[in-house]
Structures are given as structure tokens and as C-alpha cells.
Amino acid sequence: MNISIEKLLNNQIRYEAQASMQYLAMASWADSTGYNGVADFFYSQSEEERAHMIKLVKFVNERGGKVIIPKLEKAMDDFENLNELFEKFLKSEMFVTEQISHVIYECLQQKDYNVHNFMQWYVTEQLEEEAMARTLLDKLNIIGSDKSGHYLFDRDIQAIAASQEQE
Ligand code: FEO
């Protein structure tokens, strides 16, 4: 495997692992704050990111590359409110999307169409996740500081979390 691509894929393993831990911290914050639906949603997001990480680990190994299991930064675990939580979520997804674009760019530079092809799954996944994060944040911005709005948001997001678990 090309060295620069191996390095980028290892970076990507770290970003997915970091996102998984970040969403776990968000789930735990929501759980302890009484937002059970939001907690379920982030527990499920955390699992998804872990799956993204493992998919990369397996791929690099299959291709004969060297996987580096990363050391992670401490996740942010305290939030002012739901808006801050979902702003962080969107930012995290936008960051991951940007990093995936770097991998894709390098694949084209190196003419590694195999990795390029593999990464398309991540491109599609990111499109969906970023769109979802943006929609949820838009909803929260409409709700503002209305407590009953937050209650309904929490109830609605539980349905999203339940449907994710079935996937
Ligand atoms: Fe796998 Fe949403 O980053």
C-alpha cells in the first residue's frame, strides 16, 4: 500500500475513533441530563462511528498495510444546552467529511483506484450524516430556548435512534 495513503487511512481511523468517543460522551451527557431520546441517538451514532473505524482497520489489513490503533484526545463531555451539543455534532461531521476529501484527493494523485472505490462508501455516509446533523440543528434553532420544544425534540429523535438501530 502506498505510504501516503496508508498514513491518511490511519488518520481516518483516528478521526472515526475520536468521533465514536465524542458521541459516547454526548450520549452520556444527554443521559444524565434527562434527554433520553438524544442519549439513544448519540449511543447509536457512537456505535456507527466505531463501525466506520473497524471497516477501515479491516481494509488496511486486507491490503497489507500497517494499522496504528490511535491514541485519542479527551472528548468534550460538558455542554451548555442541546444547541451546543448539536453544533458540536455538525462540526465533527463536517471535519470528517473534509478529511475524507483529502483521502480521495490523494487516491487520485496516486492513481489508487482501489482505495478510491472503497472510500466512496464513506462519501455517501458522510453526505447523509452531515445532512441529518444540519436538519437537527436547524430544528433546534427554531425551537430556541423553549422547554416544551426541547421535550418534543427529545421524543422525536428517539424515533430516529430506533430506526438507526434496525439498520
Ligand atoms: Fe464516520 Fe460520521 O464519520
PDB file of C-alpha atoms and ligand atoms in Angstrom:
ATOM      1  CA  MET A   1       0.000   0.000   0.000  1.00  0.00           C
ATOM      2  CA  ASN A   2       1.228   3.469  -0.876  1.00  0.00           C
ATOM      3  CA  ILE A   3       2.791   5.102   2.204  1.00  0.00           C
ATOM      4  CA  SER A   4       0.963   8.426   1.951  1.00  0.00           C
ATOM      5  CA  ILE A   5      -2.382   6.667   1.531  1.00  0.00           C
ATOM      6  CA  GLU A   6      -1.628   4.312   4.420  1.00  0.00           C
ATOM      7  CA  LYS A   7      -0.926   7.358   6.592  1.00  0.00           C
ATOM      8  CA  LEU A   8      -4.154   9.072   5.551  1.00  0.00           C
ATOM      9  CA  LEU A   9      -6.173   5.906   6.204  1.00  0.00           C
ATOM     10  CA  ASN A  10      -4.610   5.610   9.652  1.00  0.00           C
ATOM     11  CA  ASN A  11      -5.522   9.242  10.289  1.00  0.00           C
ATOM     12  CA  GLN A  12      -9.048   8.408   9.198  1.00  0.00           C
ATOM     13  CA  ILE A  13      -9.129   5.506  11.662  1.00  0.00           C
ATOM     14  CA  ARG A  14      -8.258   8.040  14.374  1.00  0.00           C
ATOM     15  CA  TYR A  15     -10.946  10.524  13.296  1.00  0.00           C
ATOM     16  CA  GLU A  16     -13.638   7.841  13.271  1.00  0.00           C
ATOM     17  CA  ALA A  17     -12.484   6.569  16.688  1.00  0.00           C
ATOM     18  CA  GLN A  18     -12.433  10.129  18.036  1.00  0.00           C
ATOM     19  CA  ALA A  19     -15.954  10.741  16.699  1.00  0.00           C
ATOM     20  CA  SER A  20     -17.130   7.499  18.315  1.00  0.00           C
ATOM     21  CA  MET A  21     -15.764   8.567  21.717  1.00  0.00           C
ATOM     22  CA  GLN A  22     -17.091  12.109  21.282  1.00  0.00           C
ATOM     23  CA  TYR A  23     -20.596  10.817  20.571  1.00  0.00           C
ATOM     24  CA  LEU A  24     -20.373   8.470  23.529  1.00  0.00           C
ATOM     25  CA  ALA A  25     -19.565  11.477  25.749  1.00  0.00           C
ATOM     26  CA  MET A  26     -22.533  13.324  24.220  1.00  0.00           C
ATOM     27  CA  ALA A  27     -24.809  10.337  24.834  1.00  0.00           C
ATOM     28  CA  SER A  28     -23.683  10.174  28.430  1.00  0.00           C
ATOM     29  CA  TRP A  29     -24.236  13.929  28.940  1.00  0.00           C
ATOM     30  CA  ALA A  30     -27.747  13.653  27.470  1.00  0.00           C
ATOM     31  CA  ASP A  31     -28.468  10.540  29.544  1.00  0.00           C
ATOM     32  CA  SER A  32     -27.523  12.318  32.764  1.00  0.00           C
ATOM     33  CA  THR A  33     -29.427  15.466  31.777  1.00  0.00           C
ATOM     34  CA  GLY A  34     -32.747  13.717  31.186  1.00  0.00           C
ATOM     35  CA  TYR A  35     -32.756  13.766  27.395  1.00  0.00           C
ATOM     36  CA  ASN A  36     -33.238  10.050  26.875  1.00  0.00           C
ATOM     37  CA  GLY A  37     -34.056  10.295  23.183  1.00  0.00           C
ATOM     38  CA  VAL A  38     -30.950  12.366  22.474  1.00  0.00           C
ATOM     39  CA  ALA A  39     -28.932   9.882  24.540  1.00  0.00           C
ATOM     40  CA  ASP A  40     -30.212   6.939  22.455  1.00  0.00           C
ATOM     41  CA  PHE A  41     -29.419   8.856  19.282  1.00  0.00           C
ATOM     42  CA  PHE A  42     -25.798   9.503  20.295  1.00  0.00           C
ATOM     43  CA  TYR A  43     -25.254   5.989  21.684  1.00  0.00           C
ATOM     44  CA  SER A  44     -26.275   4.779  18.264  1.00  0.00           C
ATOM     45  CA  GLN A  45     -24.086   7.368  16.462  1.00  0.00           C
ATOM     46  CA  SER A  46     -21.163   6.290  18.601  1.00  0.00           C
ATOM     47  CA  GLU A  47     -21.688   2.671  17.514  1.00  0.00           C
ATOM     48  CA  GLU A  48     -21.872   3.756  13.874  1.00  0.00           C
ATOM     49  CA  GLU A  49     -18.567   5.619  14.077  1.00  0.00           C
ATOM     50  CA  ARG A  50     -16.971   2.607  15.713  1.00  0.00           C
ATOM     51  CA  ALA A  51     -18.206   0.509  12.787  1.00  0.00           C
ATOM     52  CA  HIS A  52     -16.697   3.053  10.358  1.00  0.00           C
ATOM     53  CA  MET A  53     -13.386   2.752  12.194  1.00  0.00           C
ATOM     54  CA  ILE A  54     -13.386  -1.053  12.154  1.00  0.00           C
ATOM     55  CA  LYS A  55     -14.255  -1.139   8.454  1.00  0.00           C
ATOM     56  CA  LEU A  56     -11.093   0.922   7.816  1.00  0.00           C
ATOM     57  CA  VAL A  57      -8.946  -1.227  10.136  1.00  0.00           C
ATOM     58  CA  LYS A  58     -10.018  -4.372   8.268  1.00  0.00           C
ATOM     59  CA  PHE A  59      -9.489  -2.770   4.875  1.00  0.00           C
ATOM     60  CA  VAL A  60      -5.941  -1.577   5.651  1.00  0.00           C
ATOM     61  CA  ASN A  61      -5.081  -5.056   6.960  1.00  0.00           C
ATOM     62  CA  GLU A  62      -6.572  -6.763   3.903  1.00  0.00           C
ATOM     63  CA  ARG A  63      -4.454  -4.542   1.683  1.00  0.00           C
ATOM     64  CA  GLY A  64      -1.274  -5.461   3.588  1.00  0.00           C
ATOM     65  CA  GLY A  65      -0.923  -2.049   5.246  1.00  0.00           C
ATOM     66  CA  LYS A  66       0.072  -1.371   8.848  1.00  0.00           C
ATOM     67  CA  VAL A  67      -2.757  -0.277  11.133  1.00  0.00           C
ATOM     68  CA  ILE A  68      -1.978   2.048  14.018  1.00  0.00           C
ATOM     69  CA  ILE A  69      -4.555   1.891  16.785  1.00  0.00           C
ATOM     70  CA  PRO A  70      -4.675   5.549  17.781  1.00  0.00           C
ATOM     71  CA  LYS A  71      -4.285   7.442  20.993  1.00  0.00           C
ATOM     72  CA  LEU A  72      -7.268   9.744  21.350  1.00  0.00           C
ATOM     73  CA  GLU A  73      -7.866  13.200  22.770  1.00  0.00           C
ATOM     74  CA  LYS A  74     -10.221  13.536  25.705  1.00  0.00           C
ATOM     75  CA  ALA A  75     -13.749  14.016  24.412  1.00  0.00           C
ATOM     76  CA  MET A  76     -15.721  17.138  25.308  1.00  0.00           C
ATOM     77  CA  ASP A  77     -18.195  15.978  27.941  1.00  0.00           C
ATOM     78  CA  ASP A  78     -19.967  19.064  29.197  1.00  0.00           C
ATOM     79  CA  PHE A  79     -22.411  21.139  27.203  1.00  0.00           C
ATOM     80  CA  GLU A  80     -24.371  24.284  27.862  1.00  0.00           C
ATOM     81  CA  ASN A  81     -27.512  23.004  26.164  1.00  0.00           C
ATOM     82  CA  LEU A  82     -28.842  20.921  23.252  1.00  0.00           C
ATOM     83  CA  ASN A  83     -27.853  23.602  20.749  1.00  0.00           C
ATOM     84  CA  GLU A  84     -24.222  23.431  21.760  1.00  0.00           C
ATOM     85  CA  LEU A  85     -24.374  19.637  21.646  1.00  0.00           C
ATOM     86  CA  PHE A  86     -25.708  19.574  18.090  1.00  0.00           C
ATOM     87  CA  GLU A  87     -23.395  22.357  16.922  1.00  0.00           C
ATOM     88  CA  LYS A  88     -20.502  20.185  18.044  1.00  0.00           C
ATOM     89  CA  PHE A  89     -22.068  17.206  16.245  1.00  0.00           C
ATOM     90  CA  LEU A  90     -22.326  19.105  12.948  1.00  0.00           C
ATOM     91  CA  LYS A  91     -18.779  20.456  13.298  1.00  0.00           C
ATOM     92  CA  SER A  92     -17.450  16.970  13.929  1.00  0.00           C
ATOM     93  CA  GLU A  93     -19.211  15.571  10.852  1.00  0.00           C
ATOM     94  CA  MET A  94     -18.011  18.458   8.676  1.00  0.00           C
ATOM     95  CA  PHE A  95     -14.458  17.813   9.831  1.00  0.00           C
ATOM     96  CA  VAL A  96     -14.706  14.114   8.956  1.00  0.00           C
ATOM     97  CA  THR A  97     -16.118  14.935   5.516  1.00  0.00           C
ATOM     98  CA  GLU A  98     -13.193  17.273   4.869  1.00  0.00           C
ATOM     99  CA  GLN A  99     -10.685  14.587   5.854  1.00  0.00           C
ATOM    100  CA  ILE A 100     -12.364  12.042   3.574  1.00  0.00           C
ATOM    101  CA  SER A 101     -11.975  14.511   0.721  1.00  0.00           C
ATOM    102  CA  HIS A 102      -8.224  14.596   1.450  1.00  0.00           C
ATOM    103  CA  VAL A 103      -8.050  10.812   1.193  1.00  0.00           C
ATOM    104  CA  ILE A 104      -9.979  10.845  -2.090  1.00  0.00           C
ATOM    105  CA  TYR A 105      -7.724  13.582  -3.482  1.00  0.00           C
ATOM    106  CA  GLU A 106      -4.600  11.622  -2.589  1.00  0.00           C
ATOM    107  CA  CYS A 107      -6.054   8.433  -4.148  1.00  0.00           C
ATOM    108  CA  LEU A 108      -6.476  10.291  -7.416  1.00  0.00           C
ATOM    109  CA  GLN A 109      -2.961  11.764  -7.199  1.00  0.00           C
ATOM    110  CA  GLN A 110      -1.511   8.297  -6.576  1.00  0.00           C
ATOM    111  CA  LYS A 111      -3.890   6.611  -9.044  1.00  0.00           C
ATOM    112  CA  ASP A 112      -5.009   4.171  -6.342  1.00  0.00           C
ATOM    113  CA  TYR A 113      -8.483   3.440  -7.671  1.00  0.00           C
ATOM    114  CA  ASN A 114      -8.999   0.532  -5.297  1.00  0.00           C
ATOM    115  CA  VAL A 115      -8.852   2.750  -2.191  1.00  0.00           C
ATOM    116  CA  HIS A 116     -10.746   5.415  -4.108  1.00  0.00           C
ATOM    117  CA  ASN A 117     -13.523   2.930  -4.749  1.00  0.00           C
ATOM    118  CA  PHE A 118     -13.558   1.790  -1.101  1.00  0.00           C
ATOM    119  CA  MET A 119     -13.797   5.397   0.118  1.00  0.00           C
ATOM    120  CA  GLN A 120     -16.947   6.084  -1.922  1.00  0.00           C
ATOM    121  CA  TRP A 121     -18.961   4.339   0.787  1.00  0.00           C
ATOM    122  CA  TYR A 122     -17.686   6.933   3.270  1.00  0.00           C
ATOM    123  CA  VAL A 123     -18.548   9.788   0.926  1.00  0.00           C
ATOM    124  CA  THR A 124     -22.175   8.639   0.760  1.00  0.00           C
ATOM    125  CA  GLU A 125     -22.318   8.003   4.503  1.00  0.00           C
ATOM    126  CA  GLN A 126     -20.959  11.479   5.259  1.00  0.00           C
ATOM    127  CA  LEU A 127     -23.469  13.140   2.964  1.00  0.00           C
ATOM    128  CA  GLU A 128     -26.281  11.506   4.944  1.00  0.00           C
ATOM    129  CA  GLU A 129     -24.792  12.217   8.364  1.00  0.00           C
ATOM    130  CA  GLU A 130     -23.993  15.829   7.637  1.00  0.00           C
ATOM    131  CA  ALA A 131     -27.472  16.428   6.235  1.00  0.00           C
ATOM    132  CA  MET A 132     -29.029  14.868   9.327  1.00  0.00           C
ATOM    133  CA  ALA A 133     -26.854  16.928  11.711  1.00  0.00           C
ATOM    134  CA  ARG A 134     -27.786  20.104   9.824  1.00  0.00           C
ATOM    135  CA  THR A 135     -31.523  19.306   9.899  1.00  0.00           C
ATOM    136  CA  LEU A 136     -31.472  18.588  13.622  1.00  0.00           C
ATOM    137  CA  LEU A 137     -29.558  21.772  14.379  1.00  0.00           C
ATOM    138  CA  ASP A 138     -31.986  23.790  12.215  1.00  0.00           C
ATOM    139  CA  LYS A 139     -34.875  22.354  14.244  1.00  0.00           C
ATOM    140  CA  LEU A 140     -33.174  23.308  17.496  1.00  0.00           C
ATOM    141  CA  ASN A 141     -32.566  26.825  16.237  1.00  0.00           C
ATOM    142  CA  ILE A 142     -36.279  27.166  15.501  1.00  0.00           C
ATOM    143  CA  ILE A 143     -37.168  25.816  18.958  1.00  0.00           C
ATOM    144  CA  GLY A 144     -34.743  28.226  20.664  1.00  0.00           C
ATOM    145  CA  SER A 145     -34.919  28.027  24.455  1.00  0.00           C
ATOM    146  CA  ASP A 146     -38.489  26.727  24.609  1.00  0.00           C
ATOM    147  CA  LYS A 147     -38.521  23.886  27.148  1.00  0.00           C
ATOM    148  CA  SER A 148     -41.591  22.108  25.771  1.00  0.00           C
ATOM    149  CA  GLY A 149     -39.961  22.295  22.327  1.00  0.00           C
ATOM    150  CA  HIS A 150     -36.911  20.502  23.724  1.00  0.00           C
ATOM    151  CA  TYR A 151     -39.167  17.861  25.226  1.00  0.00           C
ATOM    152  CA  LEU A 152     -40.778  17.206  21.831  1.00  0.00           C
ATOM    153  CA  PHE A 153     -37.394  17.253  20.079  1.00  0.00           C
ATOM    154  CA  ASP A 154     -36.140  14.614  22.508  1.00  0.00           C
ATOM    155  CA  ARG A 155     -39.213  12.456  21.876  1.00  0.00           C
ATOM    156  CA  ASP A 156     -38.918  12.780  18.067  1.00  0.00           C
ATOM    157  CA  ILE A 157     -35.227  11.981  17.962  1.00  0.00           C
ATOM    158  CA  GLN A 158     -35.887   8.759  19.843  1.00  0.00           C
ATOM    159  CA  ALA A 159     -37.736   7.529  16.751  1.00  0.00           C
ATOM    160  CA  ILE A 160     -34.663   8.315  14.597  1.00  0.00           C
ATOM    161  CA  ALA A 161     -32.437   6.422  17.032  1.00  0.00           C
ATOM    162  CA  ALA A 162     -34.795   3.426  16.977  1.00  0.00           C
ATOM    163  CA  SER A 163     -34.784   3.336  13.163  1.00  0.00           C
ATOM    164  CA  GLN A 164     -30.946   3.525  13.147  1.00  0.00           C
ATOM    165  CA  GLU A 165     -30.755   0.521  15.416  1.00  0.00           C
ATOM    166  CA  GLN A 166     -32.816  -1.509  12.965  1.00  0.00           C
ATOM    167  CA  GLU A 167     -30.390  -0.741  10.081  1.00  0.00           C
TER     168      GLU A 167
HETATM  169 FE1  FEO B   1     -17.799   8.201  10.259  1.00  0.00          FE
HETATM  170 FE2  FEO B   1     -19.653  10.412  10.564  1.00  0.00          FE
HETATM  171  O1  FEO B   1     -17.942   9.961  10.467  1.00  0.00           O
END
